[in-house]
Amino acid sequence: MRPSVLATRATFPDIAARLRAHFDVEDNPADTVWTPAELIRRLQGKQGVMSTGSERIDAALLDACPQLKAVCNVGVGYNNVDVAACTARGVLVTNTPDVLTETTADFGFALMMATARRITESERFLRHGEWTKTGIYDMFVGGDVHGATLGILGMGRIGRAVARRGAMGFGMRVIYHNRSQLAAEAEAECGARYVDKATLLKEADHLVLVLPYSPQSHHAIGAAELAQMKPTATLTNIARGGIVDDAALAQALRAGTIAAAGLDVFEGEPALHPDLLAVPNIVLTPHIGSASVQTRRAMAALTIDNLIAALGFGPRAGKPPTPVNPEVLALAR
Ligand code: DGY
């Protein structure tokens, strides 16, 4: 009997077709977001799942789906998956690193620039017919990006790609803070200097968050951290909702504690904290950091490579390209 797999969300049909060569596939062309109970119901009898950040894969789900062998998540982040619970049950988890690094860094830079130069705020003004005279000397004046200090919190692949853009493209002084300092060669390659978190907050003109979400990074930026930043500084979050305390940020933007913010991710998304919608000095986008056609196709293809290999098929049978918990593979040998 062929194994069965579930694709929880709609994806590129030509790429997903590769799954059908090996598996019986249940997919979701209507792109409905299923409740946890519905997800468990649909996973009955399935050995693999192509999941996204919208689905929580936790111990309760794993216990209700004991035949599940592989959770292949579309995305580099996998905080929707309880990896320890998967590992304890011999379930392999995979993600999609590397293929989205440059695209997400492009987006982070674009969001930071839009925030610094007040692009969406001024567009709203124009669209609402409020531009009635030219030559106003301080109309939508923002902060410079070139030559400013770029601060990066979290220095993985995407952080380094953002740093390179700042140092090499815009002549920025780049400082970063991370759980561990990069090797000297890696620092030189991306033109960044390690500092402690307090220095990062104090000195950054534009602070970009690129760290993974975990209980340790929950509200890494809250009222106390915002208070340490310059009143002219901007904050950009392309990492995960929950790293910033959204209520505290809205309050800081209202009070002028910092100048502006750009957010692509939110606590409890797709719901937004209502106070964020009430402040003008913020650029808001709906979690589209990796959303270029080429990159989204590459993410889908890598997830499918992982799923095919994880369930023992294809040229890499048993050796999926990007495992999160490879120890499960070692145990299976
Ligand atoms: C990622 O790859 O983690 C993106 O945020 C998409 O979820």
mmCIF file of N, CA, C and O in Angstrom, residues 24 34 44 66 98-99 110 144 148 152 173 207 227 234 237 253 263 273:
data_model
loop_
_atom_site.group_PDB
_atom_site.id
_atom_site.type_symbol
_atom_site.label_atom_id
_atom_site.label_comp_id
_atom_site.label_asym_id
_atom_site.label_seq_id
_atom_site.Cartn_x
_atom_site.Cartn_y
_atom_site.Cartn_z
ATOM 1 N N ASP A 24 -0.407 8.610 -1.695
ATOM 2 C CA ASP A 24 -1.792 9.070 -1.798
ATOM 3 C C ASP A 24 -1.834 10.404 -1.068
ATOM 4 O O ASP A 24 -1.416 10.494 0.101
ATOM 5 N N TRP A 34 -7.615 24.773 9.039
ATOM 6 C CA TRP A 34 -8.369 23.796 9.816
ATOM 7 C C TRP A 34 -8.177 24.015 11.315
ATOM 8 O O TRP A 34 -7.110 24.453 11.759
ATOM 9 N N GLN A 44 -5.491 11.194 10.266
ATOM 10 C CA GLN A 44 -5.614 9.769 10.591
ATOM 11 C C GLN A 44 -5.143 8.926 9.409
ATOM 12 O O GLN A 44 -5.545 9.161 8.271
ATOM 13 N N PRO A 66 -0.623 8.374 15.842
ATOM 14 C CA PRO A 66 0.616 7.621 16.130
ATOM 15 C C PRO A 66 1.322 7.089 14.882
ATOM 16 O O PRO A 66 2.488 6.708 14.963
ATOM 17 N N ASP A 98 17.931 28.387 4.003
ATOM 18 C CA ASP A 98 18.796 28.753 2.855
ATOM 19 C C ASP A 98 18.036 29.301 1.645
ATOM 20 O O ASP A 98 18.383 30.369 1.148
ATOM 21 N N VAL A 99 17.007 28.571 1.186
ATOM 22 C CA VAL A 99 16.357 28.997 -0.071
ATOM 23 C C VAL A 99 15.665 30.355 0.071
ATOM 24 O O VAL A 99 15.339 30.985 -0.933
ATOM 25 N N ALA A 110 13.869 46.377 2.722
ATOM 26 C CA ALA A 110 12.802 47.218 2.143
ATOM 27 C C ALA A 110 11.892 47.762 3.250
ATOM 28 O O ALA A 110 11.518 48.942 3.244
ATOM 29 N N ASP A 144 17.879 59.130 7.694
ATOM 30 C CA ASP A 144 18.701 58.524 6.640
ATOM 31 C C ASP A 144 18.990 57.067 6.962
ATOM 32 O O ASP A 144 19.135 56.680 8.131
ATOM 33 N N ALA A 148 24.009 55.390 8.374
ATOM 34 C CA ALA A 148 23.486 55.281 9.749
ATOM 35 C C ALA A 148 23.988 53.986 10.394
ATOM 36 O O ALA A 148 24.650 53.168 9.750
ATOM 37 N N ILE A 152 21.388 44.739 14.460
ATOM 38 C CA ILE A 152 20.712 43.483 14.114
ATOM 39 C C ILE A 152 20.668 42.606 15.356
ATOM 40 O O ILE A 152 21.705 42.338 15.972
ATOM 41 N N ARG A 173 27.260 51.531 9.374
ATOM 42 C CA ARG A 173 28.023 50.886 10.446
ATOM 43 C C ARG A 173 27.090 49.802 10.992
ATOM 44 O O ARG A 173 25.944 50.104 11.360
ATOM 45 N N LEU A 207 17.004 49.323 14.021
ATOM 46 C CA LEU A 207 17.174 48.008 14.645
ATOM 47 C C LEU A 207 16.293 47.000 13.913
ATOM 48 O O LEU A 207 15.090 47.211 13.768
ATOM 49 N N ALA A 227 12.644 51.799 25.680
ATOM 50 C CA ALA A 227 13.062 53.011 26.399
ATOM 51 C C ALA A 227 14.562 53.252 26.272
ATOM 52 O O ALA A 227 15.033 54.383 26.454
ATOM 53 N N THR A 234 14.388 53.537 14.433
ATOM 54 C CA THR A 234 13.284 52.709 13.941
ATOM 55 C C THR A 234 13.523 51.261 14.369
ATOM 56 O O THR A 234 14.655 50.838 14.593
ATOM 57 N N ASN A 237 10.624 44.335 12.500
ATOM 58 C CA ASN A 237 10.526 42.932 12.916
ATOM 59 C C ASN A 237 10.120 42.062 11.734
ATOM 60 O O ASN A 237 8.989 42.130 11.269
ATOM 61 N N LEU A 253 5.401 54.140 20.239
ATOM 62 C CA LEU A 253 5.250 54.937 19.010
ATOM 63 C C LEU A 253 4.383 56.159 19.273
ATOM 64 O O LEU A 253 4.641 57.249 18.763
ATOM 65 N N LEU A 263 6.548 46.308 10.804
ATOM 66 C CA LEU A 263 6.258 44.954 11.306
ATOM 67 C C LEU A 263 5.712 44.081 10.190
ATOM 68 O O LEU A 263 4.734 44.446 9.530
ATOM 69 N N HIS A 273 -2.917 43.612 17.217
ATOM 70 C CA HIS A 273 -3.263 44.426 18.372
ATOM 71 C C HIS A 273 -3.892 45.721 17.853
ATOM 72 O O HIS A 273 -3.281 46.416 17.023
#
